[in-house]
Short mmCIF file of C-alpha atoms and ligand atoms in Angstrom, two decimals:
data_model
loop_
_atom_site.label_atom_id
_atom_site.label_comp_id
_atom_site.label_asym_id
_atom_site.label_seq_id
_atom_site.Cartn_x
_atom_site.Cartn_y
_atom_site.Cartn_z
CA MET G 225 147.28 106.54 156.96
CA LYS G 226 149.59 103.19 157.33
CA ALA G 227 148.60 100.71 154.64
CA VAL G 228 150.43 97.13 153.02
CA ARG G 229 149.99 98.20 149.20
CA ILE G 230 151.55 96.58 146.67
CA HIS G 231 151.93 98.47 142.77
CA GLN G 232 151.89 96.08 140.31
CA PRO G 233 150.60 92.45 139.76
CA GLY G 234 152.86 90.16 141.46
CA GLY G 235 153.26 87.91 144.43
CA PRO G 236 153.96 89.13 148.23
CA GLU G 237 157.29 90.30 147.74
CA GLY G 238 155.74 93.31 146.04
CA LEU G 239 153.97 94.25 149.29
CA VAL G 240 155.04 97.35 151.07
CA TYR G 241 153.76 98.92 154.34
CA GLU G 242 153.36 102.75 153.28
CA ASP G 243 151.50 105.83 153.99
CA ALA G 244 148.27 105.80 151.80
CA PRO G 245 145.05 107.81 151.58
CA GLU G 246 142.65 108.01 154.19
CA PRO G 247 139.68 106.03 152.98
CA TYR G 248 136.15 107.69 151.78
CA ALA G 249 132.69 106.72 153.10
CA GLY G 250 130.82 106.73 149.84
CA VAL G 251 127.15 106.23 149.65
CA GLY G 252 125.78 103.10 151.59
CA ASP G 253 129.54 102.72 152.76
CA VAL G 254 131.32 102.91 156.34
CA VAL G 255 134.53 103.45 156.95
CA VAL G 256 136.32 101.02 159.33
CA ARG G 257 138.87 101.31 161.88
CA VAL G 258 140.79 97.87 161.16
CA HIS G 259 141.65 95.84 164.34
CA ALA G 260 142.20 92.56 162.35
CA ALA G 261 142.17 91.36 159.07
CA SER G 262 142.77 87.97 157.05
CA PHE G 263 143.77 87.18 153.48
CA THR G 264 142.89 83.90 150.96
CA PRO G 265 146.14 81.94 149.88
CA GLY G 266 146.37 83.03 146.26
CA GLU G 267 144.40 86.05 146.08
CA LEU G 268 147.37 87.98 144.84
CA ASP G 269 147.09 85.40 141.69
CA TRP G 270 143.43 86.28 141.29
CA PRO G 271 142.65 88.72 137.80
CA VAL G 272 139.89 90.79 139.94
CA THR G 273 142.57 91.90 142.59
CA TRP G 274 144.23 94.00 139.98
CA VAL G 275 141.37 95.34 138.53
CA ASP G 276 137.99 97.53 139.12
CA ARG G 277 134.36 96.42 138.45
CA GLY G 278 134.87 98.16 134.95
CA GLY G 279 138.12 95.80 134.32
CA ARG G 280 140.41 98.69 134.96
CA ASP G 281 143.75 98.47 136.38
CA ARG G 282 143.49 100.13 140.15
CA THR G 283 147.06 99.54 141.39
CA PRO G 284 148.49 100.31 144.06
CA VAL G 285 146.10 97.90 145.71
CA VAL G 286 145.33 97.06 149.43
CA PRO G 287 144.97 93.03 149.95
CA ALA G 288 142.89 91.28 152.30
CA HIS G 289 139.02 91.47 152.26
CA GLU G 290 138.20 89.58 155.66
CA VAL G 291 138.26 91.99 158.20
CA SER G 292 137.02 92.86 161.52
CA GLY G 293 136.88 96.68 163.46
CA VAL G 294 135.31 99.32 164.33
CA VAL G 295 132.83 101.91 162.47
CA THR G 296 134.46 105.33 162.53
CA ALA G 297 132.40 106.74 159.86
CA VAL G 298 128.88 106.34 157.92
CA GLY G 299 128.49 107.25 154.25
CA TYR G 300 125.18 109.37 152.80
CA GLY G 301 122.00 107.04 152.95
CA THR G 302 123.97 104.19 154.66
CA THR G 303 121.66 102.03 156.76
CA GLY G 304 121.99 99.33 159.55
CA LEU G 305 125.52 100.39 160.94
CA ARG G 306 126.30 103.12 163.30
CA VAL G 307 129.59 104.81 164.67
CA GLY G 308 131.25 103.02 166.97
CA ASP G 309 129.61 99.49 166.11
CA ARG G 310 132.08 96.61 166.19
CA VAL G 311 131.45 94.89 162.66
CA TYR G 312 133.00 92.12 160.84
CA GLY G 313 132.81 90.70 156.80
CA LEU G 314 133.89 90.01 153.53
CA THR G 315 134.10 92.82 151.30
CA ASP G 316 134.16 93.24 147.65
CA ARG G 317 137.37 92.28 145.98
CA HIS G 318 137.35 94.86 143.37
CA ARG G 319 137.83 97.52 146.21
CA ASP G 320 140.86 98.03 148.50
CA GLY G 321 141.03 95.55 151.22
CA ALA G 322 141.44 95.64 155.27
CA ALA G 323 145.42 95.56 155.10
CA ALA G 324 145.25 99.15 156.80
CA GLU G 325 144.44 101.17 159.65
CA TYR G 326 141.18 102.68 157.89
CA PHE G 327 139.10 101.03 155.02
CA SER G 328 135.80 101.54 153.42
CA ALA G 329 133.51 98.99 152.73
CA GLU G 330 129.77 98.63 151.49
CA ALA G 331 128.02 98.41 155.16
CA ARG G 332 126.13 95.73 153.51
CA ASP G 333 128.52 93.03 153.48
CA LEU G 334 129.59 93.87 157.18
CA ALA G 335 127.39 92.21 159.89
CA VAL G 336 127.68 93.88 163.98
CA LEU G 337 129.62 91.32 165.97
CA PRO G 338 128.87 90.53 169.37
CA ASP G 339 131.00 91.78 172.22
CA THR G 340 132.40 88.51 173.32
CA VAL G 341 133.98 87.54 170.00
CA THR G 342 137.50 89.17 169.27
CA HIS G 343 138.63 90.58 166.35
CA VAL G 344 140.95 88.20 165.32
CA ALA G 345 138.21 85.44 165.51
CA ALA G 346 136.34 87.32 163.39
CA ALA G 347 138.62 88.06 160.91
CA ALA G 348 139.51 84.33 160.58
CA LEU G 349 135.65 83.42 160.32
CA ALA G 350 134.36 85.73 157.76
CA MET G 351 135.44 84.16 154.66
CA PRO G 352 136.03 80.42 155.81
CA GLY G 353 132.43 80.79 157.56
CA LEU G 354 130.65 82.11 154.25
CA THR G 355 132.51 79.86 151.78
CA ALA G 356 131.80 76.62 154.38
CA TRP G 357 128.13 77.92 154.85
CA GLN G 358 127.51 78.24 151.20
CA ALA G 359 129.07 75.01 150.33
CA LEU G 360 127.61 72.68 152.62
CA PHE G 361 123.90 74.42 152.80
CA THR G 362 123.28 76.66 149.85
CA HIS G 363 125.03 74.49 147.18
CA GLY G 364 125.59 71.27 148.81
CA GLN G 365 122.16 70.96 150.46
CA LEU G 366 123.26 69.01 153.43
CA ARG G 367 121.03 67.09 155.52
CA PRO G 368 121.24 65.60 158.80
CA GLY G 369 122.41 61.85 158.29
CA GLN G 370 124.35 62.23 155.47
CA SER G 371 127.77 61.99 154.85
CA VAL G 372 130.38 64.72 153.53
CA LEU G 373 133.68 64.31 152.40
CA VAL G 374 135.84 67.39 153.36
CA HIS G 375 139.47 67.81 151.19
CA GLY G 376 141.62 70.10 153.12
CA ALA G 377 140.04 69.71 156.37
CA GLY G 378 142.84 71.57 158.23
CA GLY G 379 142.99 74.58 156.28
CA GLY G 380 141.13 77.74 156.90
CA VAL G 381 137.56 76.67 155.20
CA GLY G 382 137.84 72.92 155.97
CA THR G 383 138.01 73.53 159.64
CA LEU G 384 134.76 75.38 159.60
CA ALA G 385 133.21 73.06 157.06
CA VAL G 386 133.80 70.02 159.38
CA GLN G 387 132.47 71.76 162.35
CA LEU G 388 129.49 72.79 160.42
CA ALA G 389 128.75 69.82 158.77
CA ARG G 390 129.23 67.65 162.37
CA ASP G 391 126.62 70.35 163.89
CA THR G 392 124.26 69.36 161.30
CA GLY G 393 124.57 65.58 161.96
CA ALA G 394 126.38 64.52 158.98
CA HIS G 395 128.89 61.81 159.45
CA VAL G 396 132.36 63.76 158.38
CA ILE G 397 135.42 62.35 156.76
CA GLY G 398 138.42 64.81 156.29
CA THR G 399 141.45 64.55 154.23
CA GLY G 400 144.47 66.24 154.26
CA ARG G 401 148.12 66.66 154.89
CA GLY G 402 149.09 64.35 157.84
CA ALA G 403 150.49 67.64 159.58
CA HIS G 404 146.99 68.85 159.59
CA ARG G 405 145.12 65.37 161.42
CA ASP G 406 145.09 66.74 164.74
CA VAL G 407 142.90 70.14 163.77
CA ALA G 408 141.04 68.40 161.41
CA ILE G 409 140.22 66.22 164.23
CA GLU G 410 139.90 69.02 166.67
CA ALA G 411 137.17 70.33 164.11
CA GLY G 412 135.33 67.11 164.51
CA VAL G 413 136.08 64.68 161.49
CA HIS G 414 135.05 60.95 162.39
CA GLU G 415 137.63 59.82 160.10
CA PHE G 416 140.61 61.45 158.58
CA VAL G 417 142.68 60.55 155.59
CA ASP G 418 146.58 61.39 155.28
CA LEU G 419 146.57 62.06 151.67
CA ASP G 420 150.43 61.67 151.70
CA GLN G 421 149.62 57.72 152.98
CA ARG G 422 146.19 56.93 151.54
CA ARG G 423 143.85 57.18 148.85
CA PHE G 424 140.64 59.23 149.95
CA GLU G 425 138.95 56.27 147.58
CA GLU G 426 139.22 54.05 150.21
CA ALA G 427 137.26 55.70 152.49
CA GLY G 428 134.13 54.90 150.43
CA ARG G 429 131.22 57.49 148.72
CA ALA G 430 129.62 60.31 150.19
CA ASP G 431 126.51 62.60 149.47
CA LEU G 432 128.51 65.51 149.31
CA VAL G 433 132.28 65.80 148.60
CA PHE G 434 133.36 69.69 149.31
CA ASP G 435 136.90 70.32 147.77
CA THR G 436 138.86 72.90 148.92
CA VAL G 437 142.26 71.51 147.51
CA GLY G 438 141.77 71.11 143.76
CA GLY G 439 144.14 69.93 141.22
CA ASP G 440 144.41 65.79 141.39
CA VAL G 441 141.96 65.83 144.39
CA LEU G 442 139.42 67.46 142.79
CA ALA G 443 139.65 65.65 139.35
CA ARG G 444 139.38 62.18 141.25
CA SER G 445 136.48 63.45 143.53
CA GLY G 446 133.70 62.66 141.28
CA ALA G 447 134.21 58.93 141.35
CA VAL G 448 133.41 59.44 145.27
CA VAL G 449 130.06 60.91 144.94
CA ARG G 450 127.19 58.65 145.95
CA PRO G 451 124.46 58.49 143.35
CA GLY G 452 122.18 61.54 143.62
CA GLY G 453 124.78 63.17 145.40
CA THR G 454 126.85 66.66 144.96
CA LEU G 455 130.71 67.52 144.42
CA VAL G 456 131.04 71.14 145.65
CA SER G 457 134.53 72.56 144.72
CA ILE G 458 136.14 76.52 145.67
CA SER G 459 139.07 75.63 143.90
CA ALA G 460 138.50 75.45 140.41
CA PRO G 461 135.19 74.15 138.31
CA PRO G 462 134.67 70.61 138.99
CA PRO G 463 134.21 67.61 135.98
CA ALA G 464 130.72 66.45 135.62
CA VAL G 465 129.51 63.89 137.91
CA SER G 466 127.63 60.82 136.54
CA GLY G 467 124.49 60.76 138.30
CA GLY G 468 125.11 63.43 140.38
CA ARG G 469 125.84 67.37 140.69
CA ALA G 470 129.01 69.46 140.15
CA VAL G 471 129.01 73.11 141.53
CA TYR G 472 131.24 75.49 141.71
CA PHE G 473 130.67 78.81 143.14
CA ILE G 474 132.53 82.01 144.39
CA VAL G 475 131.83 83.02 147.81
CA GLU G 476 129.09 86.00 148.53
CA PRO G 477 129.16 88.14 151.26
CA ASP G 478 125.87 87.71 153.23
CA ARG G 479 124.92 89.73 156.11
CA THR G 480 122.54 87.09 157.63
CA GLN G 481 124.68 84.57 157.46
CA LEU G 482 127.55 86.30 159.35
CA THR G 483 125.03 87.29 161.74
CA GLU G 484 124.19 83.71 162.40
CA LEU G 485 127.96 82.72 162.40
CA ALA G 486 129.19 84.93 164.84
CA ASP G 487 126.21 83.76 167.05
CA ARG G 488 127.76 80.18 166.52
CA VAL G 489 130.90 81.52 167.82
CA ARG G 490 129.50 83.55 170.78
CA THR G 491 127.59 80.36 172.00
CA GLY G 492 130.55 78.27 171.72
CA ARG G 493 128.90 76.00 169.10
CA LEU G 494 131.53 77.07 166.15
CA ARG G 495 135.30 78.12 166.23
CA PRO G 496 137.33 79.45 163.83
CA PHE G 497 140.98 78.08 163.77
CA VAL G 498 143.48 80.89 163.80
CA GLY G 499 147.38 79.06 162.82
CA ALA G 500 149.06 82.27 163.39
CA THR G 501 148.93 85.82 164.24
CA PHE G 502 151.14 88.95 162.11
CA ALA G 503 151.34 92.53 163.16
CA LEU G 504 149.95 94.68 160.06
CA PRO G 505 153.51 95.98 159.09
CA ASP G 506 154.83 92.65 158.71
CA ALA G 507 152.15 91.43 156.18
CA ARG G 508 154.61 90.23 153.37
CA GLN G 509 155.85 87.40 155.89
CA ALA G 510 152.06 86.46 156.54
CA PHE G 511 151.60 85.76 152.86
CA PHE G 512 155.09 83.89 152.43
CA ALA G 513 154.51 81.86 155.67
CA LYS G 514 150.52 80.82 154.33
CA GLN G 515 152.07 80.13 150.73
CA ARG G 516 154.33 77.50 152.60
CA SER G 517 152.91 74.39 153.67
CA GLY G 518 152.35 73.66 157.30
CA VAL G 519 150.22 76.63 158.85
CA PRO G 520 146.95 75.49 159.60
CA GLY G 521 143.40 77.44 159.85
CA LYS G 522 144.02 81.37 159.19
CA ILE G 523 146.56 83.60 159.40
CA VAL G 524 145.35 87.01 160.75
CA LEU G 525 146.94 90.43 160.38
CA LYS G 526 146.61 92.54 163.58
CA ALA G 527 146.54 96.51 163.01
CA VAL G 528 145.71 96.88 166.98
CA ASP G 529 146.98 94.76 169.41
CA ASP G 530 144.16 94.57 171.42
CA ASP G 531 142.57 90.58 171.35
N1 NAP X 890 135.59 80.07 145.23
C1 NAP X 890 135.65 80.56 146.55
O1 NAP X 890 134.77 81.38 146.46
C2 NAP X 890 136.86 80.71 147.44
C3 NAP X 890 136.67 80.92 148.89
C4 NAP X 890 137.58 80.79 149.28
C5 NAP X 890 138.36 79.82 149.49
N2 NAP X 890 138.87 79.60 147.97
C6 NAP X 890 140.10 79.02 147.56
O2 NAP X 890 140.04 77.52 148.08
C7 NAP X 890 141.33 77.22 148.37
C8 NAP X 890 141.35 76.96 149.73
O3 NAP X 890 141.44 77.79 150.62
P1 NAP X 890 141.71 78.11 152.11
O4 NAP X 890 141.32 79.29 153.06
O5 NAP X 890 141.17 76.78 153.36
O6 NAP X 890 143.22 77.71 151.90
P2 NAP X 890 143.89 76.76 153.15
O7 NAP X 890 144.03 77.30 154.67
O8 NAP X 890 145.60 76.91 152.39
O9 NAP X 890 143.55 75.22 152.95
C9 NAP X 890 143.63 74.41 151.94
C10 NAP X 890 143.97 73.23 152.80
O10 NAP X 890 144.29 72.01 151.96
C11 NAP X 890 145.65 71.90 151.98
N3 NAP X 890 146.12 70.81 150.70
C12 NAP X 890 146.56 71.83 149.72
N4 NAP X 890 146.97 71.15 148.68
C13 NAP X 890 146.70 69.62 149.62
C14 NAP X 890 147.43 68.33 148.91
N5 NAP X 890 148.06 68.38 147.64
N6 NAP X 890 147.63 67.90 149.54
C15 NAP X 890 146.57 67.32 150.69
N7 NAP X 890 146.38 68.60 151.47
C16 NAP X 890 146.39 69.64 150.38
C17 NAP X 890 146.50 72.74 152.77
O11 NAP X 890 147.18 71.76 153.25
P3 NAP X 890 149.27 72.89 153.46
O12 NAP X 890 148.62 74.13 153.96
O13 NAP X 890 150.36 72.10 154.06
O14 NAP X 890 149.02 73.05 151.95
C18 NAP X 890 145.42 73.68 153.56
O15 NAP X 890 145.26 72.33 155.13
C19 NAP X 890 141.96 78.39 148.29
O16 NAP X 890 142.73 77.54 146.57
C20 NAP X 890 141.35 79.20 147.71
O17 NAP X 890 141.75 80.36 147.21
C21 NAP X 890 137.72 79.92 147.31
#
């Protein structure tokens, strides 16, 4: 089969489209014919990308752990999924990813995808949907009527967080670059702060601040958390918040949440934002495109031209 691989730690320039061994369905695994896959900006910079769970080098590596496709084989003892099921999810970063024609993953990291949700939409939904859900509800304990400040509101995670927060009945302020204003408004922000033009502190305090940007934005965010409120970060561990909580977390696969998210897409309550699609052999250009500022939402790699 063909896969996109990288043979030593480094940036997207090392990605090559080449022959690779067929994946194997171990105990609890499924093999999936990949239809669409997506990746997280910066994932090639993460130490976890290059090693197995024992910390041993596992190059060459297949990137992109956000996937949608069809189950083609089921491992010994695997329950919950069958050959032919349409599935999507976020898979173990210590294993090969989905920038390939086929890949294997633990079945528990995948959920059945409704027929009316496209593979491209599902690949764009998996990581941002789970991350936004866990940030707002698991760690941020968001309730109706509260206020939320979402930094990076036009990004992959940000666009989902804005929609989920708005749907909950929160007042949502989004921040980001001016080029992403329209996407953030489409996602549902009540107010948008162009960080190149204004300081977000001028928008007031919020019960929950969700930071997807990091750096100076994260460093200044504790000061706009209301007393008793929470700062949730996915970019880096945040500084302590005076009178509130500060949380950093790594998104976890969760089949129940994936099922709920896909159902919201099916019923039109939620929409993943796809900023661009690339054919699988062009993965290197796709990674470079996301590194450059300006592509809103997610970039999706299409392994099958069916959506
Ligand atoms: N901890 C976890 O489990 C977890 C999970 C998912 C993602 N992440 C991390 O979270 C971050 C966001 O992920 P994502 O997929 O949402 O990325 P993304 O699609 O690139 O979204 C980030 C958004 O923030 C904007 N932004 C970045 N720097 C900015 C700045 N200085 N001023 C204004 N806007 C800025 C980006 O705009 P431009 O495109 O114009 O730069 C983009 O709209 C990444 O660092 C990712 O690695 C962590």
